[in-house]
């Protein structure tokens, strides 16, 4: 069943996110509903089932694979009496752990406050209603009002700070002159940093966790006598919180201002097509979808090919398709130059480098037409 396979992939990813954040997942709950319950996201029966499980097994946190509304979050906390996280909150938490420079920290802090603010608002409205509103200026209300004001002030301050840094970074980018700029883009954990290291022979942090790279790294690279700037950017993910897309403006500007994109894909991942779609979606959102692009299918050393029964012809079962067959379909389907590599074993590196060289040369020539 295709829906079930999707569901499993989504929850696998959520579990990986939880692992990255430092949690161990004990159990998964799923429910089929035409739309989420407005009060508790899951239905009341399911909520009860989860609550019982929490009690019996000493669970400390429940994570939802979607963004919960402020009231859903509040209701669930009240009902389950443990920490409730949603996907956005979890991603923000990981970003907070990963932020290394003051710039990245400022960006994440801003995103976190923007996430928090409406959630405080709801809580406040809720309290107000409970107490009958007008004339009921209790201490709780004042406290939350104060909190809101502090958060709003903090948000403006962080925005000012980011504006200044953004300006500095934009000047920095301009000062890089007419050098051709190439940006690595791709879903999180596909091997961008590893590839960056391999191409530029530098040491960029690579780890089998999500979002190892939060800050952009720019390296001058020379391929076949042709120099260009190569940038490693933050990995994309399905349902990237909008607060983060906005606050990582400068990081994404690297992508927006690049001359060429290298879209890295982890072909050993079961849902790599979904990943490609998510990345394209974000490229569209930031207005970078019409740039020249090279598709690099990475991790071919880890591609699992497991042929099932001879008569099992289910087209959705990719395990039936060998890498050679994949290469054929993608090469003929893609409108971009496409190459299959392993950043780890460096298989097909010469082909990839030639491809990058050709594309960079094209841009170079269009920029300096009379410079032979
Ligand atoms: P990023 O998040 O896209 O920058 O990904 P990283 O470069 O941090 O790599 C994520 C994980 O994938 C690391 O554990 C890498 O060692 C691993 N990895 C990267 N390239 C390859 C590859 O070609 N083959 C295999 N098997 N693993 C790879």
GROMACS .gro file of C-alpha atoms and ligand atoms in nm:
model
  400
    1UNK     CA    1   0.000   0.000   0.000
    2UNK     CA    2   0.148   0.328  -0.118
    3UNK     CA    3  -0.006   0.547   0.155
    4UNK     CA    4   0.138   0.325   0.423
    5UNK     CA    5   0.481   0.335   0.265
    6UNK     CA    6   0.467   0.716   0.258
    7UNK     CA    7   0.353   0.724   0.618
    8UNK     CA    8   0.641   0.502   0.721
    9UNK     CA    9   0.892   0.722   0.539
   10UNK     CA   10   0.756   1.036   0.704
   11UNK     CA   11   0.776   0.880   1.047
   12UNK     CA   12   1.123   0.741   0.974
   13UNK     CA   13   1.229   1.094   0.898
   14UNK     CA   14   1.063   1.228   1.211
   15UNK     CA   15   1.240   0.961   1.414
   16UNK     CA   16   1.570   1.063   1.257
   17UNK     CA   17   1.497   1.424   1.347
   18UNK     CA   18   1.419   1.316   1.704
   19UNK     CA   19   1.741   1.117   1.713
   20UNK     CA   20   1.933   1.420   1.590
   21UNK     CA   21   1.775   1.625   1.867
   22UNK     CA   22   1.891   1.363   2.118
   23UNK     CA   23   1.572   1.167   2.183
   24UNK     CA   24   1.505   0.795   2.161
   25UNK     CA   25   1.176   0.697   2.005
   26UNK     CA   26   0.979   0.434   2.190
   27UNK     CA   27   0.661   0.398   1.990
   28UNK     CA   28   0.477   0.533   1.687
   29UNK     CA   29   0.107   0.608   1.670
   30UNK     CA   30  -0.080   0.675   1.349
   31UNK     CA   31  -0.438   0.754   1.273
   32UNK     CA   32  -0.641   0.782   0.958
   33UNK     CA   33  -0.868   1.086   0.958
   34UNK     CA   34  -1.007   1.309   0.685
   35UNK     CA   35  -0.872   1.608   0.873
   36UNK     CA   36  -0.696   1.664   1.205
   37UNK     CA   37  -0.910   1.720   1.512
   38UNK     CA   38  -0.926   2.094   1.579
   39UNK     CA   39  -0.885   2.048   1.954
   40UNK     CA   40  -0.634   1.769   1.999
   41UNK     CA   41  -0.506   1.694   1.644
   42UNK     CA   42  -0.574   1.321   1.694
   43UNK     CA   43  -0.921   1.194   1.781
   44UNK     CA   44  -1.024   1.152   2.144
   45UNK     CA   45  -0.995   0.772   2.137
   46UNK     CA   46  -0.642   0.791   1.999
   47UNK     CA   47  -0.552   1.060   2.252
   48UNK     CA   48  -0.667   0.830   2.529
   49UNK     CA   49  -0.463   0.542   2.386
   50UNK     CA   50  -0.153   0.763   2.377
   51UNK     CA   51  -0.214   0.891   2.729
   52UNK     CA   52  -0.238   0.538   2.864
   53UNK     CA   53   0.080   0.441   2.687
   54UNK     CA   54   0.259   0.742   2.837
   55UNK     CA   55   0.146   0.646   3.187
   56UNK     CA   56   0.240   0.281   3.152
   57UNK     CA   57   0.581   0.339   3.000
   58UNK     CA   58   0.706   0.658   3.162
   59UNK     CA   59   0.721   0.851   2.836
   60UNK     CA   60   0.840   1.210   2.872
   61UNK     CA   61   0.769   1.363   2.532
   62UNK     CA   62   0.521   1.325   2.246
   63UNK     CA   63   0.620   1.453   1.901
   64UNK     CA   64   0.373   1.529   1.622
   65UNK     CA   65   0.478   1.523   1.257
   66UNK     CA   66   0.290   1.842   1.177
   67UNK     CA   67   0.269   2.192   1.304
   68UNK     CA   68   0.013   2.204   1.585
   69UNK     CA   69  -0.203   2.510   1.631
   70UNK     CA   70  -0.145   2.699   1.955
   71UNK     CA   71  -0.467   2.564   2.105
   72UNK     CA   72  -0.398   2.206   1.997
   73UNK     CA   73  -0.060   2.232   2.163
   74UNK     CA   74  -0.214   2.362   2.481
   75UNK     CA   75  -0.494   2.104   2.491
   76UNK     CA   76  -0.255   1.819   2.430
   77UNK     CA   77  -0.022   1.937   2.703
   78UNK     CA   78  -0.311   1.952   2.945
   79UNK     CA   79  -0.444   1.612   2.846
   80UNK     CA   80  -0.117   1.418   2.828
   81UNK     CA   81   0.076   1.598   3.102
   82UNK     CA   82   0.408   1.557   2.923
   83UNK     CA   83   0.610   1.776   2.690
   84UNK     CA   84   0.445   1.811   2.348
   85UNK     CA   85   0.657   1.896   2.047
   86UNK     CA   86   0.551   1.948   1.690
   87UNK     CA   87   0.764   1.913   1.380
   88UNK     CA   88   0.844   2.284   1.364
   89UNK     CA   89   0.947   2.298   1.727
   90UNK     CA   90   1.168   1.992   1.683
   91UNK     CA   91   1.343   2.137   1.378
   92UNK     CA   92   1.391   2.469   1.557
   93UNK     CA   93   1.541   2.281   1.850
   94UNK     CA   94   1.791   2.103   1.626
   95UNK     CA   95   1.882   2.429   1.456
   96UNK     CA   96   1.940   2.584   1.798
   97UNK     CA   97   2.174   2.298   1.891
   98UNK     CA   98   2.359   2.326   1.563
   99UNK     CA   99   2.401   2.701   1.538
  100UNK     CA  100   2.768   2.776   1.575
  101UNK     CA  101   2.828   3.134   1.470
  102UNK     CA  102   2.658   3.429   1.630
  103UNK     CA  103   2.482   3.489   1.299
  104UNK     CA  104   2.325   3.144   1.294
  105UNK     CA  105   2.235   3.172   1.661
  106UNK     CA  106   2.065   3.506   1.601
  107UNK     CA  107   1.869   3.358   1.310
  108UNK     CA  108   1.752   3.061   1.511
  109UNK     CA  109   1.662   3.268   1.813
  110UNK     CA  110   1.449   3.494   1.596
  111UNK     CA  111   1.272   3.195   1.442
  112UNK     CA  112   1.208   3.048   1.788
  113UNK     CA  113   1.054   3.368   1.923
  114UNK     CA  114   0.839   3.401   1.615
  115UNK     CA  115   0.715   3.050   1.676
  116UNK     CA  116   0.655   3.123   2.042
  117UNK     CA  117   0.474   3.454   2.015
  118UNK     CA  118   0.138   3.336   1.874
  119UNK     CA  119   0.144   3.050   2.117
  120UNK     CA  120   0.163   3.290   2.407
  121UNK     CA  121  -0.114   3.498   2.254
  122UNK     CA  122  -0.349   3.206   2.241
  123UNK     CA  123  -0.275   3.111   2.595
  124UNK     CA  124  -0.355   3.465   2.698
  125UNK     CA  125  -0.684   3.479   2.508
  126UNK     CA  126  -0.775   3.147   2.660
  127UNK     CA  127  -0.708   3.278   3.011
  128UNK     CA  128  -0.903   3.592   2.941
  129UNK     CA  129  -1.205   3.396   2.826
  130UNK     CA  130  -1.186   3.172   3.129
  131UNK     CA  131  -1.196   3.467   3.362
  132UNK     CA  132  -1.473   3.644   3.180
  133UNK     CA  133  -1.263   3.906   3.005
  134UNK     CA  134  -1.327   4.271   3.088
  135UNK     CA  135  -1.230   4.387   3.433
  136UNK     CA  136  -1.045   4.070   3.515
  137UNK     CA  137  -0.689   4.188   3.504
  138UNK     CA  138  -0.544   3.904   3.707
  139UNK     CA  139  -0.174   3.847   3.756
  140UNK     CA  140  -0.158   3.569   3.496
  141UNK     CA  141  -0.272   3.800   3.226
  142UNK     CA  142  -0.026   4.071   3.323
  143UNK     CA  143   0.255   3.820   3.327
  144UNK     CA  144   0.178   3.698   2.979
  145UNK     CA  145   0.134   4.052   2.856
  146UNK     CA  146   0.477   4.131   2.993
  147UNK     CA  147   0.620   3.817   2.834
  148UNK     CA  148   0.471   3.916   2.503
  149UNK     CA  149   0.616   4.262   2.524
  150UNK     CA  150   0.960   4.128   2.613
  151UNK     CA  151   0.943   3.883   2.324
  152UNK     CA  152   0.829   4.150   2.080
  153UNK     CA  153   1.115   4.378   2.187
  154UNK     CA  154   1.357   4.092   2.153
  155UNK     CA  155   1.224   4.013   1.805
  156UNK     CA  156   1.275   4.373   1.686
  157UNK     CA  157   1.623   4.374   1.833
  158UNK     CA  158   1.716   4.047   1.662
  159UNK     CA  159   1.572   4.171   1.333
  160UNK     CA  160   1.785   4.486   1.355
  161UNK     CA  161   2.091   4.279   1.432
  162UNK     CA  162   2.023   4.050   1.137
  163UNK     CA  163   1.964   4.343   0.906
  164UNK     CA  164   2.309   4.474   0.987
  165UNK     CA  165   2.472   4.136   0.934
  166UNK     CA  166   2.273   4.081   0.612
  167UNK     CA  167   2.406   4.410   0.480
  168UNK     CA  168   2.763   4.314   0.568
  169UNK     CA  169   2.721   3.977   0.402
  170UNK     CA  170   2.569   4.128   0.092
  171UNK     CA  171   2.869   4.364   0.064
  172UNK     CA  172   3.098   4.065   0.114
  173UNK     CA  173   2.924   3.883  -0.167
  174UNK     CA  174   2.957   4.184  -0.397
  175UNK     CA  175   3.324   4.212  -0.314
  176UNK     CA  176   3.375   3.863  -0.443
  177UNK     CA  177   3.357   4.030  -0.783
  178UNK     CA  178   3.286   3.851  -1.103
  179UNK     CA  179   3.391   3.508  -0.989
  180UNK     CA  180   3.139   3.245  -1.098
  181UNK     CA  181   2.943   3.128  -0.797
  182UNK     CA  182   2.827   2.771  -0.754
  183UNK     CA  183   2.601   2.660  -0.468
  184UNK     CA  184   2.546   2.309  -0.341
  185UNK     CA  185   2.179   2.255  -0.263
  186UNK     CA  186   1.990   1.948  -0.154
  187UNK     CA  187   1.788   1.778   0.111
  188UNK     CA  188   1.947   1.747   0.450
  189UNK     CA  189   2.202   1.465   0.496
  190UNK     CA  190   2.248   1.388   0.127
  191UNK     CA  191   2.624   1.445   0.140
  192UNK     CA  192   2.671   1.812   0.045
  193UNK     CA  193   2.945   1.874   0.301
  194UNK     CA  194   3.123   1.553   0.209
  195UNK     CA  195   3.111   1.656  -0.155
  196UNK     CA  196   3.231   2.006  -0.067
  197UNK     CA  197   3.528   1.854   0.115
  198UNK     CA  198   3.604   1.621  -0.172
  199UNK     CA  199   3.590   1.893  -0.435
  200UNK     CA  200   3.763   2.168  -0.241
  201UNK     CA  201   3.992   1.941  -0.037
  202UNK     CA  202   3.891   2.139   0.269
  203UNK     CA  203   3.761   2.013   0.598
  204UNK     CA  204   3.395   2.094   0.639
  205UNK     CA  205   3.202   1.931   0.921
  206UNK     CA  206   3.018   1.623   0.789
  207UNK     CA  207   2.811   1.403   1.013
  208UNK     CA  208   2.535   1.150   0.980
  209UNK     CA  209   2.283   1.373   1.147
  210UNK     CA  210   2.045   1.626   1.011
  211UNK     CA  211   2.150   1.985   0.951
  212UNK     CA  212   2.520   1.945   1.024
  213UNK     CA  213   2.566   2.261   0.819
  214UNK     CA  214   2.387   2.573   0.935
  215UNK     CA  215   2.634   2.835   0.831
  216UNK     CA  216   2.741   2.880   0.477
  217UNK     CA  217   3.093   2.785   0.387
  218UNK     CA  218   3.246   2.941   0.079
  219UNK     CA  219   3.560   2.798  -0.079
  220UNK     CA  220   3.755   2.898  -0.383
  221UNK     CA  221   3.783   2.593  -0.603
  222UNK     CA  222   3.975   2.527  -0.923
  223UNK     CA  223   3.855   2.260  -1.164
  224UNK     CA  224   4.059   2.217  -1.481
  225UNK     CA  225   4.223   2.561  -1.446
  226UNK     CA  226   3.884   2.725  -1.403
  227UNK     CA  227   3.843   2.900  -1.069
  228UNK     CA  228   3.503   2.952  -0.910
  229UNK     CA  229   3.346   2.992  -0.567
  230UNK     CA  230   3.173   2.691  -0.416
  231UNK     CA  231   2.917   2.735  -0.136
  232UNK     CA  232   2.775   2.474   0.098
  233UNK     CA  233   2.430   2.571   0.228
  234UNK     CA  234   2.186   2.462   0.492
  235UNK     CA  235   2.008   2.140   0.399
  236UNK     CA  236   1.646   2.158   0.298
  237UNK     CA  237   1.373   1.949   0.449
  238UNK     CA  238   1.007   1.873   0.388
  239UNK     CA  239   0.791   2.131   0.567
  240UNK     CA  240   1.083   2.356   0.656
  241UNK     CA  241   0.933   2.596   0.910
  242UNK     CA  242   0.852   2.925   0.738
  243UNK     CA  243   1.007   3.114   1.029
  244UNK     CA  244   1.335   2.952   0.936
  245UNK     CA  245   1.308   3.018   0.564
  246UNK     CA  246   1.272   3.387   0.647
  247UNK     CA  247   1.537   3.414   0.910
  248UNK     CA  248   1.793   3.226   0.706
  249UNK     CA  249   1.768   3.491   0.437
  250UNK     CA  250   2.139   3.548   0.403
  251UNK     CA  251   2.215   3.179   0.383
  252UNK     CA  252   1.949   3.138   0.118
  253UNK     CA  253   2.074   3.450  -0.059
  254UNK     CA  254   2.384   3.249  -0.140
  255UNK     CA  255   2.154   3.021  -0.335
  256UNK     CA  256   1.954   3.306  -0.480
  257UNK     CA  257   2.265   3.481  -0.605
  258UNK     CA  258   2.448   3.175  -0.731
  259UNK     CA  259   2.517   3.135  -1.102
  260UNK     CA  260   2.491   2.759  -1.095
  261UNK     CA  261   2.327   2.514  -0.857
  262UNK     CA  262   2.454   2.166  -0.789
  263UNK     CA  263   2.151   1.972  -0.667
  264UNK     CA  264   2.278   1.680  -0.461
  265UNK     CA  265   2.047   1.381  -0.414
  266UNK     CA  266   2.092   1.078  -0.189
  267UNK     CA  267   1.993   0.801  -0.427
  268UNK     CA  268   2.026   0.538  -0.155
  269UNK     CA  269   1.733   0.697   0.028
  270UNK     CA  270   1.394   0.536  -0.029
  271UNK     CA  271   1.216   0.865  -0.082
  272UNK     CA  272   1.471   1.052  -0.285
  273UNK     CA  273   1.207   1.165  -0.536
  274UNK     CA  274   1.015   1.335  -0.255
  275UNK     CA  275   1.337   1.501  -0.147
  276UNK     CA  276   1.394   1.635  -0.497
  277UNK     CA  277   1.041   1.777  -0.498
  278UNK     CA  278   1.087   1.941  -0.158
  279UNK     CA  279   1.411   2.102  -0.269
  280UNK     CA  280   1.256   2.226  -0.593
  281UNK     CA  281   0.963   2.363  -0.396
  282UNK     CA  282   1.194   2.567  -0.171
  283UNK     CA  283   1.399   2.683  -0.471
  284UNK     CA  284   1.073   2.807  -0.620
  285UNK     CA  285   0.979   2.985  -0.296
  286UNK     CA  286   1.306   3.174  -0.290
  287UNK     CA  287   1.294   3.247  -0.663
  288UNK     CA  288   1.596   3.036  -0.756
  289UNK     CA  289   1.425   2.769  -0.965
  290UNK     CA  290   1.530   2.897  -1.304
  291UNK     CA  291   1.902   2.885  -1.251
  292UNK     CA  292   2.129   2.649  -1.442
  293UNK     CA  293   2.152   2.327  -1.243
  294UNK     CA  294   2.345   2.004  -1.236
  295UNK     CA  295   2.183   1.698  -1.079
  296UNK     CA  296   2.432   1.494  -0.876
  297UNK     CA  297   2.300   1.161  -0.756
  298UNK     CA  298   2.522   1.072  -0.463
  299UNK     CA  299   2.582   0.758  -0.251
  300UNK     CA  300   2.569   0.511  -0.539
  301UNK     CA  301   2.794   0.290  -0.324
  302UNK     CA  302   2.501   0.252  -0.083
  303UNK     CA  303   2.229   0.193  -0.340
  304UNK     CA  304   2.047  -0.126  -0.244
  305UNK     CA  305   1.925  -0.335  -0.530
  306UNK     CA  306   1.719  -0.628  -0.433
  307UNK     CA  307   1.537  -0.810  -0.707
  308UNK     CA  308   1.213  -0.965  -0.594
  309UNK     CA  309   1.022  -1.252  -0.752
  310UNK     CA  310   1.028  -1.266  -1.130
  311UNK     CA  311   0.654  -1.197  -1.153
  312UNK     CA  312   0.655  -0.913  -0.903
  313UNK     CA  313   0.608  -0.623  -1.140
  314UNK     CA  314   0.480  -0.360  -0.896
  315UNK     CA  315   0.603  -0.040  -1.055
  316UNK     CA  316   0.624   0.146  -0.726
  317UNK     CA  317   0.867  -0.107  -0.586
  318UNK     CA  318   1.198   0.059  -0.661
  319UNK     CA  319   1.390  -0.230  -0.514
  320UNK     CA  320   1.322  -0.402  -0.845
  321UNK     CA  321   1.519  -0.145  -1.035
  322UNK     CA  322   1.893  -0.160  -1.070
  323UNK     CA  323   2.113   0.147  -1.056
  324UNK     CA  324   2.188   0.111  -1.426
  325UNK     CA  325   1.816   0.130  -1.499
  326UNK     CA  326   1.778   0.432  -1.272
  327UNK     CA  327   2.060   0.607  -1.446
  328UNK     CA  328   1.894   0.545  -1.780
  329UNK     CA  329   1.554   0.677  -1.672
  330UNK     CA  330   1.695   0.985  -1.500
  331UNK     CA  331   1.941   1.069  -1.773
  332UNK     CA  332   1.666   1.069  -2.031
  333UNK     CA  333   1.406   1.238  -1.811
  334UNK     CA  334   1.604   1.522  -1.661
  335UNK     CA  335   1.641   1.852  -1.839
  336UNK     CA  336   1.962   1.909  -1.644
  337UNK     CA  337   2.304   1.750  -1.684
  338UNK     CA  338   2.295   1.447  -1.456
  339UNK     CA  339   2.569   1.239  -1.300
  340UNK     CA  340   2.580   0.947  -1.054
  341UNK     CA  341   2.862   0.950  -0.800
  342UNK     CA  342   2.981   0.847  -0.458
  343UNK     CA  343   3.132   1.130  -0.259
  344UNK     CA  344   3.277   0.865  -0.032
  345UNK     CA  345   3.455   0.642  -0.284
  346UNK     CA  346   3.488   0.919  -0.543
  347UNK     CA  347   3.338   0.698  -0.811
  348UNK     CA  348   3.259   0.896  -1.129
  349UNK     CA  349   3.433   1.206  -0.998
  350UNK     CA  350   3.604   1.281  -1.330
  351UNK     CA  351   3.263   1.285  -1.507
  352UNK     CA  352   3.118   1.513  -1.240
  353UNK     CA  353   3.412   1.751  -1.256
  354UNK     CA  354   3.391   1.766  -1.634
  355UNK     CA  355   3.022   1.849  -1.605
  356UNK     CA  356   3.086   2.126  -1.352
  357UNK     CA  357   3.371   2.254  -1.567
  358UNK     CA  358   3.151   2.270  -1.877
  359UNK     CA  359   2.872   2.456  -1.697
  360UNK     CA  360   3.106   2.702  -1.524
  361UNK     CA  361   3.283   2.764  -1.854
  362UNK     CA  362   2.951   2.846  -2.022
  363UNK     CA  363   2.874   3.106  -1.754
  364UNK     CA  364   3.226   3.239  -1.773
  365UNK     CA  365   3.207   3.283  -2.149
  366UNK     CA  366   2.866   3.452  -2.132
  367UNK     CA  367   3.015   3.695  -1.881
  368UNK     CA  368   3.340   3.771  -2.063
  369UNK     CA  369   3.244   3.720  -2.430
  370UNK     CA  370   3.547   3.894  -2.577
  371UNK     CA  371   3.807   3.757  -2.344
  372UNK     CA  372   3.970   3.474  -2.529
  373LIG     P1  373   2.484   1.714   0.421
  373LIG     O1  374   2.390   1.727   0.536
  373LIG     O2  375   2.412   1.711   0.291
  373LIG     O3  376   2.596   1.813   0.422
  373LIG     O4  377   2.549   1.567   0.434
  373LIG     P2  378   2.691   1.523   0.492
  373LIG     O5  379   2.800   1.557   0.397
  373LIG     O6  380   2.703   1.572   0.633
  373LIG     O7  381   2.676   1.365   0.488
  373LIG     C1  382   2.574   1.299   0.559
  373LIG     C2  383   2.613   1.154   0.582
  373LIG     O8  384   2.618   1.084   0.457
  373LIG     C3  385   2.753   1.137   0.643
  373LIG     O9  386   2.747   1.032   0.735
  373LIG     C4  387   2.840   1.102   0.525
  373LIG    O10  388   2.953   1.026   0.562
  373LIG     C5  389   2.743   1.021   0.440
  373LIG     N1  390   2.781   1.022   0.297
  373LIG     C6  391   2.810   1.129   0.221
  373LIG     N2  392   2.838   1.092   0.094
  373LIG     C7  393   2.826   0.958   0.089
  373LIG     C8  394   2.842   0.859  -0.014
  373LIG    O11  395   2.875   0.885  -0.130
  373LIG     N3  396   2.817   0.729   0.021
  373LIG     C9  397   2.782   0.694   0.148
  373LIG     N4  398   2.761   0.564   0.172
  373LIG     N5  399   2.766   0.783   0.246
  373LIG    C10  400   2.788   0.914   0.219
   0.00000   0.00000   0.00000
